[in-house]
PDB file of C-alpha atoms in Angstrom:
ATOM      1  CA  UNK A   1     -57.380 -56.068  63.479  1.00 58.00           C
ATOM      2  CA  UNK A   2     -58.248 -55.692  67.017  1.00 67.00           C
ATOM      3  CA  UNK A   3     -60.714 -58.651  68.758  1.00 72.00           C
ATOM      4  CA  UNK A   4     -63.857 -57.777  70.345  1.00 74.00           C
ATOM      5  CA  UNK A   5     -62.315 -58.318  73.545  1.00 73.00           C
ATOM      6  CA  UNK A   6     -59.675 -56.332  73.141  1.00 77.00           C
ATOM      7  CA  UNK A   7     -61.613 -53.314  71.988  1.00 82.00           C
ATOM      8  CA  UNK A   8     -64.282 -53.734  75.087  1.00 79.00           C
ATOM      9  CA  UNK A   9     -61.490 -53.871  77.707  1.00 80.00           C
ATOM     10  CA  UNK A  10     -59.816 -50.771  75.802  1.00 86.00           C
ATOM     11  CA  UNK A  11     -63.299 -49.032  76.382  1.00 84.00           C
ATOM     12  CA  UNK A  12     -63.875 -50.268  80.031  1.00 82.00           C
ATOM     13  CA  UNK A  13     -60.090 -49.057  81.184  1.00 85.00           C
ATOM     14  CA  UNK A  14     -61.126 -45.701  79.509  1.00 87.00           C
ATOM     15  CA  UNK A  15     -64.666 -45.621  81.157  1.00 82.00           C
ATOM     16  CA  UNK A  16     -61.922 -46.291  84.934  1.00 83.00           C
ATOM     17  CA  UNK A  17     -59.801 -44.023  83.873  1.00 87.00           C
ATOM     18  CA  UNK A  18     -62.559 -40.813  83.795  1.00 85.00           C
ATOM     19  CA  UNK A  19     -63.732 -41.912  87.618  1.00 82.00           C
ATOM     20  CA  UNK A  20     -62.018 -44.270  89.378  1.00 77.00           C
ATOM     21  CA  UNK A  21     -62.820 -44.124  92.700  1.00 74.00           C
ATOM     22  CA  UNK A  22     -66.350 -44.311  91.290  1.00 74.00           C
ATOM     23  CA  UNK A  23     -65.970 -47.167  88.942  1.00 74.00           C
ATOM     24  CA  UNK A  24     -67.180 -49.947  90.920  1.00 73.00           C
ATOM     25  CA  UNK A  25     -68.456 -48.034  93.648  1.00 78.00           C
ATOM     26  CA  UNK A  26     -71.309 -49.748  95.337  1.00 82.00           C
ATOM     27  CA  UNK A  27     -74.584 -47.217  96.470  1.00 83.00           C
ATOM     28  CA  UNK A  28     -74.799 -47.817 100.489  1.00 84.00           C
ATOM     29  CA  UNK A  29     -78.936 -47.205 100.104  1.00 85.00           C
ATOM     30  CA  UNK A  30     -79.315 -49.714  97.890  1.00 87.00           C
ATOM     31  CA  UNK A  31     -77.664 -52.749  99.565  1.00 88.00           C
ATOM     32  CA  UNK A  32     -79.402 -54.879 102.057  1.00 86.00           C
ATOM     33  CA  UNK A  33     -76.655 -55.475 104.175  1.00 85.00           C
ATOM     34  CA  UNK A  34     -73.488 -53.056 104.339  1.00 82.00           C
ATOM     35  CA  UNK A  35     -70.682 -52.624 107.243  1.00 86.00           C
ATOM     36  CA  UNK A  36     -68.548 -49.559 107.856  1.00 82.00           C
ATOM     37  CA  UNK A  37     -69.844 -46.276 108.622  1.00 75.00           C
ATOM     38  CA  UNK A  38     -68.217 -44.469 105.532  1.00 76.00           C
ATOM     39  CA  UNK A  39     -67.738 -44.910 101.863  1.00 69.00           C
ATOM     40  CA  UNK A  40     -64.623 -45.563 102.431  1.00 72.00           C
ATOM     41  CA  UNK A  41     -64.974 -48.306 104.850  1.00 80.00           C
ATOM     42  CA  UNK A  42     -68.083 -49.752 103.197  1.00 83.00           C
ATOM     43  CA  UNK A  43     -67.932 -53.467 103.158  1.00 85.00           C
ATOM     44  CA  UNK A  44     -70.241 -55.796 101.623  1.00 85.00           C
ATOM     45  CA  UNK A  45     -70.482 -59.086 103.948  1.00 86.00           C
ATOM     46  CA  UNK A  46     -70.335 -61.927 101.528  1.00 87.00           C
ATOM     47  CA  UNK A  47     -68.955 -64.931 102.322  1.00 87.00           C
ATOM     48  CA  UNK A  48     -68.344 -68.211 100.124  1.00 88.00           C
ATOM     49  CA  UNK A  49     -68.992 -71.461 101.082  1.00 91.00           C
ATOM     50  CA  UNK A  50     -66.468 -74.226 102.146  1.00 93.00           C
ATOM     51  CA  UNK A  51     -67.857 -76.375  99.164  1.00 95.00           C
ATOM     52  CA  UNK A  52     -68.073 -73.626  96.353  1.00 95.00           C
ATOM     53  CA  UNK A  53     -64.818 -72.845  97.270  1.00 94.00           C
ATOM     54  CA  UNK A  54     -63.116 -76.038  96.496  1.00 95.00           C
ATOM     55  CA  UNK A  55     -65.009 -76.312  93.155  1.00 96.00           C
ATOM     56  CA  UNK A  56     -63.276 -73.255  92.458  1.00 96.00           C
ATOM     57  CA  UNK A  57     -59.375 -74.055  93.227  1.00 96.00           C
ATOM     58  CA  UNK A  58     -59.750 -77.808  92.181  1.00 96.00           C
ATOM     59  CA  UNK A  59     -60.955 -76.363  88.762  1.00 97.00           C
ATOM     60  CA  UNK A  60     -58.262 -74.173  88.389  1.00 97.00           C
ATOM     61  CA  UNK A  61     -56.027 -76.639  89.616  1.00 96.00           C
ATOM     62  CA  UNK A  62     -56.837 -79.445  87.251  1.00 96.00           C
ATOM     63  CA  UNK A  63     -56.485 -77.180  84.033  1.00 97.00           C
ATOM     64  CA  UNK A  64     -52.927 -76.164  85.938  1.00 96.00           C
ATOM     65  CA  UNK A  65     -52.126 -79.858  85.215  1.00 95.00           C
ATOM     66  CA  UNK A  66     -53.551 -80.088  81.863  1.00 96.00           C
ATOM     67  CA  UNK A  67     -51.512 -77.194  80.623  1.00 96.00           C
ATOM     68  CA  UNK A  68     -48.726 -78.547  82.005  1.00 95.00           C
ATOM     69  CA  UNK A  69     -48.482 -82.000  80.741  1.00 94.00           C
ATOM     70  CA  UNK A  70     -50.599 -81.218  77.461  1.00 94.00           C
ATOM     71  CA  UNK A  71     -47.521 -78.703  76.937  1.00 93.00           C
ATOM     72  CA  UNK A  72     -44.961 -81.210  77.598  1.00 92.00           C
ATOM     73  CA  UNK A  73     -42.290 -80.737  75.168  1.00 90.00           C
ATOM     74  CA  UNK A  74     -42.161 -76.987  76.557  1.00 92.00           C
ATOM     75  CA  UNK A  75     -41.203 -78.342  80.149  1.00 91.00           C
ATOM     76  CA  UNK A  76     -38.152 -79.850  81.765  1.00 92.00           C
ATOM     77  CA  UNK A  77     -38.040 -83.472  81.620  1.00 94.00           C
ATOM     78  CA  UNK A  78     -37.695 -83.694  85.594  1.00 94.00           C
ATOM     79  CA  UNK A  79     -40.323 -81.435  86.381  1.00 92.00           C
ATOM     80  CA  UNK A  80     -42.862 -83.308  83.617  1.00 93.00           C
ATOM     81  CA  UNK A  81     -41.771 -86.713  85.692  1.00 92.00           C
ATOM     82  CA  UNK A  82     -42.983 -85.080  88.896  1.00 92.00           C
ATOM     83  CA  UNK A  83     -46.339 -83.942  87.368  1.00 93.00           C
ATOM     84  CA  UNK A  84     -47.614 -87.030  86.038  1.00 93.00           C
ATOM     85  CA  UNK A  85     -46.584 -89.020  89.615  1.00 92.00           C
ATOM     86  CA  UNK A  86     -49.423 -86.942  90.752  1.00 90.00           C
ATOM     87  CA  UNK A  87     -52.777 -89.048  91.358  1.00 89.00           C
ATOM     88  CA  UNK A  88     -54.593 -86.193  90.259  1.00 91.00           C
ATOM     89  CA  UNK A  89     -53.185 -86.852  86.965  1.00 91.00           C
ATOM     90  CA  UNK A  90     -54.789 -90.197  85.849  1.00 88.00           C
ATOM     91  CA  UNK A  91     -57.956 -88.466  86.256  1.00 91.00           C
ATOM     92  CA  UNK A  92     -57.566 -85.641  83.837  1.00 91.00           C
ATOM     93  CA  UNK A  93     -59.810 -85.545  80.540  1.00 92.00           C
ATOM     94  CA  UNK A  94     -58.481 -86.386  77.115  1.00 90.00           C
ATOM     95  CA  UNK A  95     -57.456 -83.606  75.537  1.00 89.00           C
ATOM     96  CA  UNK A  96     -58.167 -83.632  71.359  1.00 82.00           C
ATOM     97  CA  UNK A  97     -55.026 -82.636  69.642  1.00 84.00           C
ATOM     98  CA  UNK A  98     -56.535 -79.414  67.801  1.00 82.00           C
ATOM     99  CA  UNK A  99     -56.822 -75.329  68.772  1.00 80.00           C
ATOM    100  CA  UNK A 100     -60.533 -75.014  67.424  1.00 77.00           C
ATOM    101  CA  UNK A 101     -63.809 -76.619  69.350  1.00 79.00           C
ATOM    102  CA  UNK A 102     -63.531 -80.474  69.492  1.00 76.00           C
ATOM    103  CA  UNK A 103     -67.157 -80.777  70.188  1.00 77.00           C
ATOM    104  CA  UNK A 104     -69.955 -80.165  72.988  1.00 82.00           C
ATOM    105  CA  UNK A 105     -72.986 -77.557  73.124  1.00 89.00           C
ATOM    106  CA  UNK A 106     -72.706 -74.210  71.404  1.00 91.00           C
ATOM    107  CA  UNK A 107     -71.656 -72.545  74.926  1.00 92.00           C
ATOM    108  CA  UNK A 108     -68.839 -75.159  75.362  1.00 93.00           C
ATOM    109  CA  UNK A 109     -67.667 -74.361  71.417  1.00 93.00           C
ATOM    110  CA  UNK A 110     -67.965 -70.776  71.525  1.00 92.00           C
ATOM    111  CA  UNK A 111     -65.670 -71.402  74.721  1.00 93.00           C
ATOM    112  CA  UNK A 112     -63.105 -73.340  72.849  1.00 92.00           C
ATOM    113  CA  UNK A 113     -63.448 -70.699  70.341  1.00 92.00           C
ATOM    114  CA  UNK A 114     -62.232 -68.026  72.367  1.00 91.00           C
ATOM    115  CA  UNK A 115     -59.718 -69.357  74.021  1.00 92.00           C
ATOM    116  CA  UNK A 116     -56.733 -69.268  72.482  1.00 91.00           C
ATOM    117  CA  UNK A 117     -57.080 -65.889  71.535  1.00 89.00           C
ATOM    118  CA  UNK A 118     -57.272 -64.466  75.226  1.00 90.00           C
ATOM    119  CA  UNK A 119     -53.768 -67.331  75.857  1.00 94.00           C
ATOM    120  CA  UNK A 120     -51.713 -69.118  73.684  1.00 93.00           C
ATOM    121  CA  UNK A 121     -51.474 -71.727  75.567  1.00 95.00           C
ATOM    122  CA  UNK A 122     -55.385 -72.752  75.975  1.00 95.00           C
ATOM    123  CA  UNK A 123     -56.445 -74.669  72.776  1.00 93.00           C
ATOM    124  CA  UNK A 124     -59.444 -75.775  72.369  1.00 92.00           C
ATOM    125  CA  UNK A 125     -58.804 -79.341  72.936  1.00 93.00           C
ATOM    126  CA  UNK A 126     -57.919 -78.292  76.345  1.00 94.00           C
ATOM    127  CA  UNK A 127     -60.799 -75.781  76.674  1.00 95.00           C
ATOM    128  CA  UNK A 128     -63.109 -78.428  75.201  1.00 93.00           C
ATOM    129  CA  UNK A 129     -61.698 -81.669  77.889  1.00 94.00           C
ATOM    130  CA  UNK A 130     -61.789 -78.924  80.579  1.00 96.00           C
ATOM    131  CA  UNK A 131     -65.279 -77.747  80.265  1.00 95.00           C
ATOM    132  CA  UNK A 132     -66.883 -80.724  78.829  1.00 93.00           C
ATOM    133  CA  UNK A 133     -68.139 -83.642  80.388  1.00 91.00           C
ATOM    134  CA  UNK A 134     -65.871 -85.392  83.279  1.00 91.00           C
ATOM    135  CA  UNK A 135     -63.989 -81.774  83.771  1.00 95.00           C
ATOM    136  CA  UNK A 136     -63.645 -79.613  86.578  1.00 96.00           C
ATOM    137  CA  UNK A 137     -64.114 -76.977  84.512  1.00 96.00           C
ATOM    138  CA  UNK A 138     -67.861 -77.760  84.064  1.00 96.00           C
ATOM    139  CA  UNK A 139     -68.538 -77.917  87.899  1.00 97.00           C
ATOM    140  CA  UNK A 140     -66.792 -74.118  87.370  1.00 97.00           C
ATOM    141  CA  UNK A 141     -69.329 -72.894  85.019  1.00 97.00           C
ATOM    142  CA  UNK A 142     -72.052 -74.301  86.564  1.00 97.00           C
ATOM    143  CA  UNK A 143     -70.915 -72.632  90.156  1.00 97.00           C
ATOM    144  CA  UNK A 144     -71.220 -69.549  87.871  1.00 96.00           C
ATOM    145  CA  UNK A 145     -74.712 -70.413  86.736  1.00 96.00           C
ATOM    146  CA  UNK A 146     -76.904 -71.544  89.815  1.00 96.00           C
ATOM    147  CA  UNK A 147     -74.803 -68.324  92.091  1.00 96.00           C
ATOM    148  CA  UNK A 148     -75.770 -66.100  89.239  1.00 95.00           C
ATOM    149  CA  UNK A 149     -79.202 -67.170  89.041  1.00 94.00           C
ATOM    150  CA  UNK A 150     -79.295 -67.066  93.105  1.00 94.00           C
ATOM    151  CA  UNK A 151     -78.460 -63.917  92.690  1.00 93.00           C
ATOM    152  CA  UNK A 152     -80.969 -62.946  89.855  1.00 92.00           C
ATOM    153  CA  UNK A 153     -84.063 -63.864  91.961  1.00 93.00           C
ATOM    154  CA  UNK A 154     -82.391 -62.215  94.904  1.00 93.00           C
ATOM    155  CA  UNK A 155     -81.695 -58.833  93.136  1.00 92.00           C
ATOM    156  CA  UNK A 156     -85.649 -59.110  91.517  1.00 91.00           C
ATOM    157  CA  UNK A 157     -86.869 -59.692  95.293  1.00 93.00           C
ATOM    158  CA  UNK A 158     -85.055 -56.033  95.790  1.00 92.00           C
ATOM    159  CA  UNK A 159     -86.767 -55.057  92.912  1.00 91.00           C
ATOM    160  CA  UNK A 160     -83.420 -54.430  90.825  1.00 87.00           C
ATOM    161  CA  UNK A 161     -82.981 -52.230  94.011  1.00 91.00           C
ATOM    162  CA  UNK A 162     -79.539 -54.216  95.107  1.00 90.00           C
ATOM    163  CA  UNK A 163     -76.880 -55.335  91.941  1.00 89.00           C
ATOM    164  CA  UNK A 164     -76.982 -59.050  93.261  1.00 92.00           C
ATOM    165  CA  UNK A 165     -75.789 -60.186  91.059  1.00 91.00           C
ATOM    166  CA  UNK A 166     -72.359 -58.077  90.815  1.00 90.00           C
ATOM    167  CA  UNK A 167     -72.038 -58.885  94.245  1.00 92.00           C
ATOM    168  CA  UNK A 168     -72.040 -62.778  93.272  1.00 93.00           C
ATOM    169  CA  UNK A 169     -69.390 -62.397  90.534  1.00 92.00           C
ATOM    170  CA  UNK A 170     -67.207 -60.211  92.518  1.00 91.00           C
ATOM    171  CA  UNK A 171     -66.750 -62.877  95.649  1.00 93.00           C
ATOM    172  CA  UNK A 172     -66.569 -65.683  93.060  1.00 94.00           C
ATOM    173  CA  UNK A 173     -63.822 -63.445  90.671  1.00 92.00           C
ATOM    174  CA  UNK A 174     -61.611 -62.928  94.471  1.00 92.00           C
ATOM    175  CA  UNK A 175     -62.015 -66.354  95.083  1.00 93.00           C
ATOM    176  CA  UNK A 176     -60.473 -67.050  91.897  1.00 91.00           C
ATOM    177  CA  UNK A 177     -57.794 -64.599  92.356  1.00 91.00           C
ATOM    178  CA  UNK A 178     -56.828 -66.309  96.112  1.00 91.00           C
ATOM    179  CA  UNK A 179     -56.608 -69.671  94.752  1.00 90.00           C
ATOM    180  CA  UNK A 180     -53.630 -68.324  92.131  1.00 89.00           C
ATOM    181  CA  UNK A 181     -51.108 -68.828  95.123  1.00 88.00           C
ATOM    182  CA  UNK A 182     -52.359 -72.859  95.797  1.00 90.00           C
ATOM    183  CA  UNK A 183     -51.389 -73.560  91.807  1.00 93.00           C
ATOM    184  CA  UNK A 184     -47.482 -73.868  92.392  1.00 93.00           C
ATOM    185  CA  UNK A 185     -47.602 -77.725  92.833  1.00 92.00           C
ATOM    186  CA  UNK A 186     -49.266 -78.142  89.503  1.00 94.00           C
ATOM    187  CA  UNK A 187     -47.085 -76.246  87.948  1.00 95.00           C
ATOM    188  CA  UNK A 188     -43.637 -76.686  86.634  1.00 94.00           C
ATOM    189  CA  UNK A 189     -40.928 -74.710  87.815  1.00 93.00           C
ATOM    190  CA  UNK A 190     -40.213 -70.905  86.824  1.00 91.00           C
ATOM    191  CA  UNK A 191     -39.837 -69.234  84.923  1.00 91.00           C
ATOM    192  CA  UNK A 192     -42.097 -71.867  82.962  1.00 90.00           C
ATOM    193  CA  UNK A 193     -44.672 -71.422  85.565  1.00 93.00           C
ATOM    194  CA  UNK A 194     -45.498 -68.461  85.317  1.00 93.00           C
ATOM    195  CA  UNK A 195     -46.663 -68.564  81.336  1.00 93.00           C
ATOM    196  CA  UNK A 196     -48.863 -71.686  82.499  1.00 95.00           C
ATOM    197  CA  UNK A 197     -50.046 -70.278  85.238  1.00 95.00           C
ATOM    198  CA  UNK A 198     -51.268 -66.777  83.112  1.00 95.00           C
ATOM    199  CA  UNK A 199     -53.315 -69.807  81.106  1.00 96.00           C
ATOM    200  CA  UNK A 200     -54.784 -70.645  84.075  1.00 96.00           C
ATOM    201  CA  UNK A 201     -55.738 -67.839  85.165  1.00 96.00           C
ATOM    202  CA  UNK A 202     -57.357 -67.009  81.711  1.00 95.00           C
ATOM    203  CA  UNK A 203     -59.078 -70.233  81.611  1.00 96.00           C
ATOM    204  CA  UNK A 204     -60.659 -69.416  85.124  1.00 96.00           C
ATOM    205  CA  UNK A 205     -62.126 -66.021  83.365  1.00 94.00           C
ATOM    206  CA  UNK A 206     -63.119 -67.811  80.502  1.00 95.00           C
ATOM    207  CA  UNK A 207     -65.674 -70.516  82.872  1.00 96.00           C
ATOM    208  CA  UNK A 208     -66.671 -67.071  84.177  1.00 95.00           C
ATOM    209  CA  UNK A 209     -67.718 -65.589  81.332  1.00 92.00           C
ATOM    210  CA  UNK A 210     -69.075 -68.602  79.750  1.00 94.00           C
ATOM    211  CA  UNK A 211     -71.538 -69.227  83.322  1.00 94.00           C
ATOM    212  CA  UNK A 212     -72.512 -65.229  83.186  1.00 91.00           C
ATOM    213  CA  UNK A 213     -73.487 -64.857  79.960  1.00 89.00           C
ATOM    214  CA  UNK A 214     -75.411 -68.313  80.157  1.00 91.00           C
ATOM    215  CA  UNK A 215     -77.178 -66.957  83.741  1.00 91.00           C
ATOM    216  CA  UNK A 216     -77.646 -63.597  81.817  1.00 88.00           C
ATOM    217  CA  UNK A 217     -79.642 -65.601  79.017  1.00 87.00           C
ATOM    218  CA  UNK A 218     -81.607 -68.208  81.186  1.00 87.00           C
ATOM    219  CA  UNK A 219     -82.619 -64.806  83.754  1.00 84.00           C
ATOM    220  CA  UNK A 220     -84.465 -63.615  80.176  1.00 81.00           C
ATOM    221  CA  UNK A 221     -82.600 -60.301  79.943  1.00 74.00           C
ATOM    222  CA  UNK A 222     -81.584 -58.370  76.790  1.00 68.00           C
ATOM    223  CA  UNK A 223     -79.424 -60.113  74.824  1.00 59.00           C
ATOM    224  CA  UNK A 224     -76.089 -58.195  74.438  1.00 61.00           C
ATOM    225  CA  UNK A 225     -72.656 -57.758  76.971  1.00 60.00           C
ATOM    226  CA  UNK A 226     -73.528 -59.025  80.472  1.00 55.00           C
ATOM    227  CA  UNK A 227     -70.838 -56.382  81.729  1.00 58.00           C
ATOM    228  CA  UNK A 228     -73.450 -53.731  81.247  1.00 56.00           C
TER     229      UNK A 228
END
């Protein structure tokens, strides 16, 4: 039986497929602040800061390193010796030896939850160290969470005028997507890499999701898929 998740991304590649150029097509009269004289050159000037930024690629980077030493016995010998020379890796969390939720809030378990059915390779013990308490994965979801909410009250100042909001998630999800290439030196080498890395990846969409849909619920909106 198809997940939920698979079903809702089968509906949103349909809902592309009818318009695409229209998809995510932001309204020029409803932004504040636009460049380009066109459509087609419109440009939203957004720009992330220096320290939102590195919460961002050392979160991704630290569950790079958990994935790759947690997952040990799936990685050359010499390449495992290289990982845990690393500083970096003294400081990881514990990871619990199990694929369901090891603990934490309901957001954190729901997380832990999820994960292994969007990659293999995320259990929830790694989900759960990751996203729990001393992980950088926390410092992700709560970058989600205050930007979000930022973007909440700025979108309500608009009055619901401006999608804030999207705006937010968008610069934060291309962040994301940049720091991909600074992952290689937590990773072991390829072909290996580039099944870890996927888990990465995911695990950086799973803090996202996990911060939106707690912003959606603090901003007091309907209860239901934040992607509406």
């Amino acid at each position: 039986m198809p997940s939920p998740f698979a079903l809702r991304r089968l509906e949103l590649f349909s809902s592309a497929r009818q318009d695409p150029t229209a998809f995510l097509r932001f309204d020029r009269e409803r932004l504040r602040f636009s460049l380009g004289t066109s459509l087609a050159d419109l440009a939203i000037p957004v720009e992330l800061k220096d320290d939102a930024r590195s919460i961002v690629r050392a979160a991704l980077a630290e569950v790079a390193l958990l994935l790759s030493t947690h997952h040990r016995s799936f990685v050359p010998a010499d390449d495992v010796d290289q990982l845990i020379l690393r500083e970096e890796y003294g400081a990881l969390p514990q990871v619990a030896p199990q694929l369901g939720p090891a603990g934490g809030g309901p957001d954190l378990r729901a997380a832990a939850q999820l994960a292994p059915a969007i990659h293999p390779a995320l259990t929830g013990g790694i989900v759960g160290a990751w996203m729990g308490k001393g992980g950088k994965g926390r410092s992700l979801v709560a970058l989600w969470i205050e930007l979000l909410r930022r973007g909440f009250e700025e979108m309500a100042s608009t009055r619901d005028r401006e999608e804030t909001p999207l705006v937010v998630a968008l610069a934060l999800t291309s962040e994301a997507a940049a720091a991909e290439r600074s992952l290689r030196p937590w990773l072991p080498a390829p072909p290996i890499d580039r099944y870890l890395r996927t888990a990465a990846l995911a695990a950086g969409w799973l803090a996202a999701r996990t911060g939106l849909a707690r912003a959606w619920r603090d901003s007091g909106r309907r209860v239901g898929d934040p992607l509406l």
